[in-house]
Each structure stands twice: as C-alpha cells, then as structure tokens.
mmCIF file of C-alpha atoms and ligand atoms in Angstrom:
data_model
loop_
_atom_site.group_PDB
_atom_site.id
_atom_site.type_symbol
_atom_site.label_atom_id
_atom_site.label_comp_id
_atom_site.label_asym_id
_atom_site.label_seq_id
_atom_site.Cartn_x
_atom_site.Cartn_y
_atom_site.Cartn_z
ATOM 1 C CA MET A 808 0.218 -16.027 12.043
ATOM 2 C CA ASP A 809 0.812 -12.499 13.106
ATOM 3 C CA ILE A 810 0.743 -10.018 10.340
ATOM 4 C CA GLU A 811 4.432 -9.212 10.390
ATOM 5 C CA HIS A 812 5.387 -13.311 9.646
ATOM 6 C CA HIS A 813 3.175 -13.234 6.715
ATOM 7 C CA TYR A 814 5.518 -10.170 5.278
ATOM 8 C CA SER A 815 8.581 -11.663 5.924
ATOM 9 C CA ALA A 816 8.526 -15.312 6.241
ATOM 10 C CA HIS A 817 9.316 -15.409 2.444
ATOM 11 C CA MET A 818 10.957 -12.401 1.705
ATOM 12 C CA ALA A 819 14.365 -12.798 -0.124
ATOM 13 C CA GLU A 820 15.997 -9.784 0.595
ATOM 14 C CA THR A 821 19.297 -10.258 -0.062
ATOM 15 C CA ALA A 822 18.956 -12.220 -3.199
ATOM 16 C CA LEU A 823 16.409 -9.607 -4.354
ATOM 17 C CA LEU A 824 19.205 -6.632 -3.581
ATOM 18 C CA ASN A 825 21.869 -8.693 -5.599
ATOM 19 C CA THR A 826 19.885 -9.074 -8.589
ATOM 20 C CA LEU A 827 18.859 -5.383 -8.745
ATOM 21 C CA LYS A 828 22.614 -4.516 -8.481
ATOM 22 C CA GLU A 829 23.713 -7.028 -11.278
ATOM 23 C CA CYS A 830 20.686 -5.751 -13.799
ATOM 24 C CA TYR A 831 20.833 -1.994 -13.079
ATOM 25 C CA PRO A 832 24.207 -1.036 -12.639
ATOM 26 C CA ALA A 833 23.577 2.508 -12.683
ATOM 27 C CA GLY A 834 20.621 1.769 -9.978
ATOM 28 C CA PRO A 835 17.179 0.817 -10.564
ATOM 29 C CA THR A 836 14.636 3.401 -11.861
ATOM 30 C CA LEU A 837 11.299 3.599 -9.836
ATOM 31 C CA TYR A 838 9.509 1.641 -12.490
ATOM 32 C CA GLN A 839 11.847 -1.226 -12.716
ATOM 33 C CA LEU A 840 11.113 -1.066 -8.989
ATOM 34 C CA ALA A 841 7.677 -0.983 -9.162
ATOM 35 C CA PRO A 842 6.992 -5.434 -8.996
ATOM 36 C CA ILE A 843 8.445 -5.565 -5.815
ATOM 37 C CA ASP A 844 7.703 -2.024 -3.861
ATOM 38 C CA GLN A 845 4.164 -0.860 -5.100
ATOM 39 C CA LEU A 846 2.662 -3.980 -3.466
ATOM 40 C CA HIS A 847 -0.906 -2.988 -4.202
ATOM 41 C CA ILE A 848 -3.764 -3.599 -6.394
ATOM 42 C CA GLY A 849 -3.046 -1.250 -9.377
ATOM 43 C CA GLY A 850 0.494 -0.944 -9.496
ATOM 44 C CA ILE A 851 2.792 2.568 -9.798
ATOM 45 C CA LYS A 852 -0.742 3.379 -12.179
ATOM 46 C CA ALA A 853 -2.425 3.666 -8.477
ATOM 47 C CA SER A 854 0.332 5.524 -6.909
ATOM 48 C CA GLU A 855 0.063 7.935 -9.734
ATOM 49 C CA LYS A 856 -3.318 8.558 -8.660
ATOM 50 C CA LEU A 857 -2.892 9.465 -5.308
ATOM 51 C CA LEU A 858 0.372 11.741 -6.542
ATOM 52 C CA GLN A 859 -2.362 13.451 -8.349
ATOM 53 C CA GLN A 860 -4.132 14.474 -5.343
ATOM 54 C CA LEU A 861 -1.241 15.488 -3.581
ATOM 55 C CA GLU A 862 -0.377 18.173 -6.499
ATOM 56 C CA GLN A 863 -4.050 20.018 -5.506
ATOM 57 C CA THR A 864 -2.815 20.026 -1.595
ATOM 58 C CA GLN A 865 0.999 20.613 -1.951
ATOM 59 C CA PRO A 866 1.341 19.496 1.666
ATOM 60 C CA ARG A 867 4.634 19.514 3.353
ATOM 61 C CA ARG A 868 4.559 17.347 5.929
ATOM 62 C CA ILE A 869 3.675 13.716 4.816
ATOM 63 C CA LEU A 870 3.168 10.152 6.720
ATOM 64 C CA GLU A 871 2.807 7.310 4.755
ATOM 65 C CA ILE A 872 1.392 4.472 7.010
ATOM 66 C CA GLY A 873 2.059 1.021 6.014
ATOM 67 C CA SER A 874 4.946 2.052 3.709
ATOM 68 C CA GLY A 875 6.112 -1.585 2.806
ATOM 69 C CA ALA A 876 8.931 -1.443 0.773
ATOM 70 C CA GLY A 877 8.510 1.896 0.199
ATOM 71 C CA GLY A 878 7.808 2.410 -3.475
ATOM 72 C CA LEU A 879 5.375 5.527 -3.165
ATOM 73 C CA MET A 880 7.518 7.216 -0.451
ATOM 74 C CA ARG A 881 10.190 7.176 -3.500
ATOM 75 C CA MET A 882 7.847 8.465 -5.981
ATOM 76 C CA ILE A 883 6.625 11.376 -3.275
ATOM 77 C CA ASN A 884 10.573 12.116 -2.812
ATOM 78 C CA SER A 885 11.412 12.281 -5.965
ATOM 79 C CA ARG A 886 8.462 14.891 -7.317
ATOM 80 C CA PHE A 887 7.697 16.937 -4.422
ATOM 81 C CA SER A 888 9.894 19.201 -2.144
ATOM 82 C CA ALA A 889 7.453 17.751 1.065
ATOM 83 C CA GLU A 890 9.310 15.807 4.043
ATOM 84 C CA VAL A 891 8.261 12.266 4.000
ATOM 85 C CA THR A 892 8.054 9.804 6.787
ATOM 86 C CA GLY A 893 6.833 5.981 6.598
ATOM 87 C CA ILE A 894 5.913 3.767 9.218
ATOM 88 C CA ASP A 895 5.423 0.137 8.996
ATOM 89 C CA ILE A 896 4.657 -2.619 11.324
ATOM 90 C CA THR A 897 7.183 -5.045 9.451
ATOM 91 C CA HIS A 898 10.815 -4.165 10.706
ATOM 92 C CA ARG A 899 12.173 -6.020 7.464
ATOM 93 C CA PHE A 900 9.814 -4.069 5.257
ATOM 94 C CA ASN A 901 11.311 -1.087 6.918
ATOM 95 C CA THR A 902 15.022 -2.599 6.335
ATOM 96 C CA LEU A 903 14.288 -3.376 2.905
ATOM 97 C CA ASN A 904 12.765 0.238 2.273
ATOM 98 C CA ARG A 905 15.808 1.721 3.053
ATOM 99 C CA ALA A 906 18.149 -0.037 1.055
ATOM 100 C CA LEU A 907 16.178 0.321 -2.058
ATOM 101 C CA THR A 908 16.475 3.877 -1.510
ATOM 102 C CA VAL A 909 20.361 3.108 -1.578
ATOM 103 C CA LEU A 910 20.049 1.777 -4.802
ATOM 104 C CA THR A 911 18.207 4.763 -6.119
ATOM 105 C CA ASP A 912 19.025 8.576 -6.823
ATOM 106 C CA ASN A 913 16.393 9.444 -3.922
ATOM 107 C CA SER A 914 17.753 10.817 -0.632
ATOM 108 C CA ALA A 915 17.022 8.794 2.138
ATOM 109 C CA ALA A 916 13.844 9.459 4.407
ATOM 110 C CA PRO A 917 12.825 8.422 7.658
ATOM 111 C CA VAL A 918 11.304 5.100 8.332
ATOM 112 C CA ILE A 919 9.892 3.682 11.575
ATOM 113 C CA THR A 920 9.160 0.614 12.447
ATOM 114 C CA CYS A 921 5.697 0.972 14.629
ATOM 115 C CA ASP A 922 2.099 0.075 14.834
ATOM 116 C CA ALA A 923 -0.594 2.350 13.172
ATOM 117 C CA GLN A 924 -2.816 2.273 15.786
ATOM 118 C CA GLN A 925 -0.027 3.831 18.285
ATOM 119 C CA LEU A 926 1.865 6.275 16.471
ATOM 120 C CA PRO A 927 5.072 7.761 18.264
ATOM 121 C CA PHE A 928 4.623 11.323 16.898
ATOM 122 C CA ALA A 929 3.480 14.425 18.647
ATOM 123 C CA ASP A 930 0.014 16.208 18.190
ATOM 124 C CA ASN A 931 -0.468 18.066 14.689
ATOM 125 C CA ARG A 932 3.109 16.673 13.483
ATOM 126 C CA PHE A 933 1.923 16.220 9.818
ATOM 127 C CA ASP A 934 -0.355 17.625 7.223
ATOM 128 C CA CYS A 935 -0.905 14.581 4.898
ATOM 129 C CA ILE A 936 -1.401 11.308 5.710
ATOM 130 C CA ILE A 937 -1.523 8.461 2.831
ATOM 131 C CA LEU A 938 -2.316 4.853 3.619
ATOM 132 C CA GLN A 939 -1.998 2.583 0.518
ATOM 133 C CA HIS A 940 -3.743 -0.764 1.053
ATOM 134 C CA SER A 941 -2.675 -0.710 4.675
ATOM 135 C CA LEU A 942 -5.995 -0.240 6.735
ATOM 136 C CA LEU A 943 -6.696 -3.995 5.271
ATOM 137 C CA ASN A 944 -4.371 -5.626 7.741
ATOM 138 C CA ILE A 945 -5.404 -3.055 10.854
ATOM 139 C CA PRO A 946 -7.424 -4.747 13.267
ATOM 140 C CA ASP A 947 -9.098 -1.569 14.621
ATOM 141 C CA THR A 948 -9.687 0.870 12.244
ATOM 142 C CA GLY A 949 -11.264 3.407 14.513
ATOM 143 C CA ARG A 950 -8.223 3.450 16.569
ATOM 144 C CA CYS A 951 -5.578 4.077 13.429
ATOM 145 C CA LEU A 952 -8.248 6.764 12.051
ATOM 146 C CA GLN A 953 -8.257 8.496 15.775
ATOM 147 C CA GLU A 954 -3.975 8.485 15.882
ATOM 148 C CA CYS A 955 -4.409 9.950 12.241
ATOM 149 C CA LEU A 956 -6.263 12.794 13.255
ATOM 150 C CA ARG A 957 -4.488 13.618 16.007
ATOM 151 C CA VAL A 958 -1.107 13.689 14.499
ATOM 152 C CA LEU A 959 -2.715 15.448 11.502
ATOM 153 C CA ASP A 960 -2.780 19.073 11.658
ATOM 154 C CA GLY A 961 -6.351 20.970 10.986
ATOM 155 C CA ASN A 962 -7.435 20.603 7.847
ATOM 156 C CA GLY A 963 -4.602 18.282 7.059
ATOM 157 C CA SER A 964 -6.008 15.784 4.614
ATOM 158 C CA LEU A 965 -6.172 12.049 4.668
ATOM 159 C CA LEU A 966 -5.750 10.067 1.489
ATOM 160 C CA LEU A 967 -7.195 6.361 0.941
ATOM 161 C CA HIS A 968 -6.425 3.729 -1.376
ATOM 162 C CA GLU A 969 -7.666 0.690 0.247
ATOM 163 C CA VAL A 970 -9.543 -2.652 -0.639
ATOM 164 C CA LEU A 971 -12.659 -3.034 1.289
ATOM 165 C CA GLU A 972 -14.989 -5.411 2.263
ATOM 166 C CA GLY A 973 -17.654 -6.020 -1.341
ATOM 167 C CA PRO A 974 -21.315 -7.120 -1.056
ATOM 168 C CA HIS A 975 -20.341 -10.659 -1.124
ATOM 169 C CA SER A 976 -17.861 -10.810 1.526
ATOM 170 C CA ALA A 977 -19.034 -14.843 2.216
ATOM 171 C CA ARG A 978 -17.459 -15.573 -1.161
ATOM 172 C CA MET A 979 -13.908 -14.633 -0.181
ATOM 173 C CA THR A 980 -11.066 -16.484 -1.475
ATOM 174 C CA TYR A 981 -7.676 -16.904 0.245
ATOM 175 C CA PRO A 982 -4.716 -16.504 0.097
ATOM 176 C CA VAL A 983 -4.396 -12.818 -1.208
ATOM 177 C CA PRO A 984 -1.462 -10.945 -1.160
ATOM 178 C CA TRP A 985 -2.584 -9.069 2.459
ATOM 179 C CA ALA A 986 -3.379 -12.371 4.132
ATOM 180 C CA ARG A 987 -2.552 -15.868 4.106
ATOM 181 C CA SER A 988 -6.213 -16.442 6.126
ATOM 182 C CA ALA A 989 -9.076 -14.770 7.283
ATOM 183 C CA ASP A 990 -7.501 -13.684 10.909
ATOM 184 C CA GLN A 991 -4.872 -11.447 8.743
ATOM 185 C CA SER A 992 -7.548 -9.756 6.710
ATOM 186 C CA HIS A 993 -9.749 -6.677 8.415
ATOM 187 C CA LEU A 994 -11.455 -5.249 5.524
ATOM 188 C CA ILE A 995 -14.647 -3.205 6.422
ATOM 189 C CA THR A 996 -17.238 -2.305 4.334
ATOM 190 C CA PHE A 997 -17.576 1.115 2.401
ATOM 191 C CA ASP A 998 -20.699 2.130 4.592
ATOM 192 C CA THR A 999 -18.578 1.465 7.581
ATOM 193 C CA LEU A 1000 -15.410 3.363 6.900
ATOM 194 C CA SER A 1001 -17.848 6.523 5.972
ATOM 195 C CA THR A 1002 -19.395 6.172 9.350
ATOM 196 C CA LEU A 1003 -15.808 5.605 11.101
ATOM 197 C CA LEU A 1004 -13.954 8.402 9.306
ATOM 198 C CA GLU A 1005 -16.920 10.894 10.416
ATOM 199 C CA ARG A 1006 -16.819 9.653 13.891
ATOM 200 C CA SER A 1007 -13.064 10.159 14.199
ATOM 201 C CA GLY A 1008 -13.135 13.915 12.969
ATOM 202 C CA PHE A 1009 -13.065 13.537 9.445
ATOM 203 C CA GLN A 1010 -15.004 15.230 6.442
ATOM 204 C CA LEU A 1011 -14.897 12.858 2.990
ATOM 205 C CA SER A 1012 -14.155 14.868 0.388
ATOM 206 C CA THR A 1013 -13.899 12.457 -2.908
ATOM 207 C CA ALA A 1014 -14.642 8.797 -3.136
ATOM 208 C CA GLU A 1015 -13.857 6.635 -5.867
ATOM 209 C CA ASN A 1016 -14.928 2.799 -6.087
ATOM 210 C CA TRP A 1017 -11.715 1.979 -8.291
ATOM 211 C CA SER A 1018 -13.139 -1.762 -8.693
ATOM 212 C CA GLU A 1019 -13.251 -2.100 -12.350
ATOM 213 C CA GLU A 1020 -9.685 -0.539 -13.362
ATOM 214 C CA ALA A 1021 -8.361 -2.648 -10.513
ATOM 215 C CA LEU A 1022 -9.787 -5.859 -11.724
ATOM 216 C CA GLN A 1023 -8.677 -4.984 -15.391
ATOM 217 C CA TRP A 1024 -5.193 -3.836 -14.367
ATOM 218 C CA ARG A 1025 -4.921 -6.873 -12.209
ATOM 219 C CA GLN A 1026 -6.230 -9.313 -15.343
ATOM 220 C CA ARG A 1027 -3.301 -7.439 -17.520
ATOM 221 C CA GLN A 1028 -0.376 -8.111 -14.465
ATOM 222 C CA ALA A 1029 -2.011 -11.988 -14.932
ATOM 223 C CA ASP A 1030 -1.343 -11.913 -18.323
ATOM 224 C CA LYS A 1031 2.361 -10.583 -18.297
ATOM 225 C CA GLU A 1032 3.078 -13.003 -15.790
ATOM 226 C CA LYS A 1033 1.794 -15.930 -17.686
ATOM 227 C CA HIS A 1034 4.292 -14.589 -20.922
ATOM 228 C CA SER A 1035 7.174 -14.004 -18.785
ATOM 229 C CA GLU A 1036 7.668 -17.489 -17.347
ATOM 230 C CA LYS A 1037 9.034 -17.937 -20.986
ATOM 231 C CA SER A 1038 10.190 -14.168 -21.760
ATOM 232 C CA PRO A 1039 14.156 -13.155 -21.361
ATOM 233 C CA ALA A 1040 12.434 -9.414 -21.619
ATOM 234 C CA ALA A 1041 10.501 -10.105 -18.092
ATOM 235 C CA PRO A 1042 11.359 -8.297 -15.093
ATOM 236 C CA PRO A 1043 14.392 -9.595 -12.706
ATOM 237 C CA VAL A 1044 12.196 -9.376 -9.549
ATOM 238 C CA SER A 1045 9.000 -10.278 -8.907
ATOM 239 C CA PRO A 1046 6.559 -10.130 -5.462
ATOM 240 C CA ILE A 1047 7.558 -13.615 -5.289
ATOM 241 C CA GLN A 1048 10.532 -12.653 -3.486
ATOM 242 C CA ILE A 1049 8.570 -10.859 -1.343
ATOM 243 C CA LEU A 1050 5.081 -13.187 -0.736
ATOM 244 C CA GLY A 1051 7.104 -16.126 -1.348
ATOM 245 C CA GLU A 1052 5.836 -19.338 -4.042
ATOM 246 C CA ALA A 1053 2.086 -18.766 -2.698
ATOM 247 C CA PHE A 1054 2.164 -15.577 -4.890
ATOM 248 C CA LYS A 1055 0.861 -17.636 -7.638
ATOM 249 C CA GLN A 1056 -2.412 -18.172 -6.056
ATOM 250 C CA MET A 1057 -2.530 -15.141 -4.418
ATOM 251 C CA GLY A 1058 -3.032 -13.122 -7.819
ATOM 252 C CA PRO A 1059 -5.604 -15.212 -9.256
ATOM 253 C CA ASN A 1060 -7.467 -14.822 -6.355
ATOM 254 C CA VAL A 1061 -7.801 -11.588 -6.352
ATOM 255 C CA ILE A 1062 -9.462 -11.330 -9.554
ATOM 256 C CA THR A 1063 -11.837 -14.200 -8.239
ATOM 257 C CA ASN A 1064 -12.256 -11.812 -5.363
ATOM 258 C CA LEU A 1065 -12.844 -8.440 -7.185
ATOM 259 C CA SER A 1066 -15.212 -10.428 -10.227
ATOM 260 C CA GLU A 1067 -16.917 -12.320 -7.338
ATOM 261 C CA GLY A 1068 -17.925 -8.731 -5.629
ATOM 262 C CA ALA A 1069 -16.054 -10.626 -2.129
ATOM 263 C CA VAL A 1070 -13.589 -7.175 -2.367
ATOM 264 C CA GLU A 1071 -14.019 -3.807 -3.705
ATOM 265 C CA VAL A 1072 -11.174 -1.181 -4.160
ATOM 266 C CA TRP A 1073 -11.615 2.471 -3.514
ATOM 267 C CA GLN A 1074 -9.715 5.718 -3.111
ATOM 268 C CA LEU A 1075 -10.794 8.323 -0.845
ATOM 269 C CA SER A 1076 -9.639 11.882 0.103
ATOM 270 C CA CYS A 1077 -10.654 13.321 3.371
ATOM 271 C CA THR A 1078 -9.921 16.400 5.581
ATOM 272 C CA ALA A 1079 -9.418 17.021 8.951
ATOM 273 C CA THR A 1080 -12.462 18.765 10.849
ATOM 274 C CA LEU A 1081 -11.248 18.774 14.359
HETATM 275 C C1 SAM B 2286 -0.629 -5.018 1.371
HETATM 276 S S1 SAM B 2286 1.046 -4.227 1.873
HETATM 277 C C2 SAM B 2286 0.913 -2.441 1.313
HETATM 278 C C3 SAM B 2286 2.259 -1.805 1.293
HETATM 279 C C4 SAM B 2286 2.741 -0.615 0.577
HETATM 280 N N1 SAM B 2286 1.615 0.376 1.197
HETATM 281 C C5 SAM B 2286 2.347 -0.528 -0.734
HETATM 282 O O1 SAM B 2286 1.485 -0.552 -1.577
HETATM 283 O O2 SAM B 2286 3.099 -1.467 -1.728
HETATM 284 C C6 SAM B 2286 0.308 -3.439 3.733
HETATM 285 C C7 SAM B 2286 1.623 -3.106 4.633
HETATM 286 O O3 SAM B 2286 1.142 -2.304 5.960
HETATM 287 C C8 SAM B 2286 2.064 -3.157 7.447
HETATM 288 N N2 SAM B 2286 0.932 -2.723 8.356
HETATM 289 C C9 SAM B 2286 -0.050 -3.627 8.699
HETATM 290 N N3 SAM B 2286 -0.648 -3.637 9.932
HETATM 291 C C10 SAM B 2286 0.313 -2.583 10.105
HETATM 292 C C11 SAM B 2286 0.021 -1.798 11.386
HETATM 293 N N4 SAM B 2286 -0.699 -2.127 12.305
HETATM 294 N N5 SAM B 2286 0.653 -0.676 11.502
HETATM 295 C C12 SAM B 2286 1.460 -0.101 10.585
HETATM 296 N N6 SAM B 2286 1.939 -1.089 9.599
HETATM 297 C C13 SAM B 2286 1.046 -2.112 9.402
HETATM 298 C C14 SAM B 2286 2.221 -4.029 6.562
HETATM 299 O O4 SAM B 2286 3.398 -4.409 7.134
HETATM 300 C C15 SAM B 2286 2.717 -3.681 5.268
HETATM 301 O O5 SAM B 2286 4.042 -3.315 4.745
#
C-alpha cells in the first residue's frame, strides 16, 4: 500500500467538516482542531516547542514538509508575520488543510502536492524548513535533506520533530499512525540521521531526546480516549476520522513501541552551512 493510500483510504473529510461546522458555528479554535490536525506524538504541545525555536530565529519564509492537515501551519500563521508554505504528498490532506483554514480566522497559505524528495522550488527560496513526523515516511532521507539544503538560504535553519529508530527496533509493532506495515515506515537511528545531516551540509545545533515526555503524553491521550467513549464532553472529532478504526490499535502500539525502545522521539535544530 503506498503512503497516500495509508493516509487517504479512511479519511472522512466531508463528515469531519460537517461536524466541525455544526459543533463550532463561530469556527473552531486551533485547540479544537488539534485531535485531527496535529497528527504527531505530543500533539499541540510538541508544536508549541517548535514555535519556541521559531521565536529565537524569527524566520521570514518558512516551508513545512509533510504538513498533513495543517495544524502547525495555522499556529505559525496566527502568531508570526512570516510567509508559510506547506507541501505534502497526500493530495487529500492538502485539500482538507485548505478547508480547515477556511473554517478558522487564519489567512490562506499555499499548500502544494509534491514529494519531499523532489521539491518544486528555486534554490535559496526559504530561510526555515520544518519536518514534524514526516521523515518517518520518506524512503530516501539523504535525498530529502539535500533538497532541503538546496531550497534553504545560507545559514537557514532546519527543525525536526521526528520518530527515530530505537535500540530495540526488532520489537516494532504495527500498525502505528504513520504506517500500517513495515514497508511504509522509514525510521533511521539518531546516529544515521546525524551522519546524513552532516554529509548533506547541516550543522546540528540542538538535539533533544523527547521519548519519555512523548510516552507520558501518549499515555494521557489513551486515558482521555478511554473515558471519552462514554463522555458527552468528548471532542467531536477524532484521529479515527483520518486513519480509520485501526487508530484504536495504533495508539496503544505507540505506547508499546516507546516503552520497549523500538522507537524514540527527537527534536533537532540544525543550520545550513553551505
Ligand atoms: C504522520 S503525518 C504528519 C503530518 C503533520 N506533519 C502533523 O504532524 O500533523 C506524515 C505526513 O507526511 C506526508 N508525507 C509522507 N511522505 C511524504 C513525501 N515523500 N513527501 C511529502 N510528504 C510526505 C504524509 O502524507 C503525511 O501528511
């Protein structure tokens, strides 16, 4: 199954948009959209951590690779005056991203359907690139990083919030939110990523292993999901409307994979040196 199919096959965008319009007639807040547009471990809290890095560097032209349903793009748009562009290989995510932006008071930002391994931009087009849980699906990490370097200005920054291969990768259990089976998951170790970054022309500035917080966050989500089955106060939208019923198994598998060291979650910041 190709990666577009993984993300599109169970996407119930019409039902999702109708529910949002009905439940939030004045438009949903970014927090109310988070269950379906922050599709990474750590949710909106992890996106806040990325925004703290942007506050330090104040980039003007930001590219998000693998922008999905666009939660991070809308957060950036609502807080920074920078120009934000998203790209994603899953066309239906891009359509959903635009439709969700229309429901909020965010201004529209360009979203392009393309492959991160072949970016349709001129050299030096951006001064910051962000990948949040996107490298994990990209077969050729080195090629993607070379493309990032090409479209980044000299001294531009690359911010990564990614799932990496842990020390016990043989214990990996599927499905997980980014892959129903091993052929869709392209995890590499922190050491391999560091080497590829250096070879591609990036200097690593900060690297934080966020696995313990990620595990605690996922456990809290699991508790909320269990109680929300019976609660009228449960969020009206859920990742199940994007990933299908298999999400009920994907969430617990993330806990198992983090607990057993099959995967790790890292946040890295790098600077283009070439
Ligand atoms: C786990 S989702 C994360 C989405 C979003 N970053 C978020 O955190 O909510 C991974 C995203 O990467 C996109 N993706 C996977 N492979 C890609 C590629 N080669 N080029 C561009 N996007 C890709 C998928 O379509 C999906 O939207």
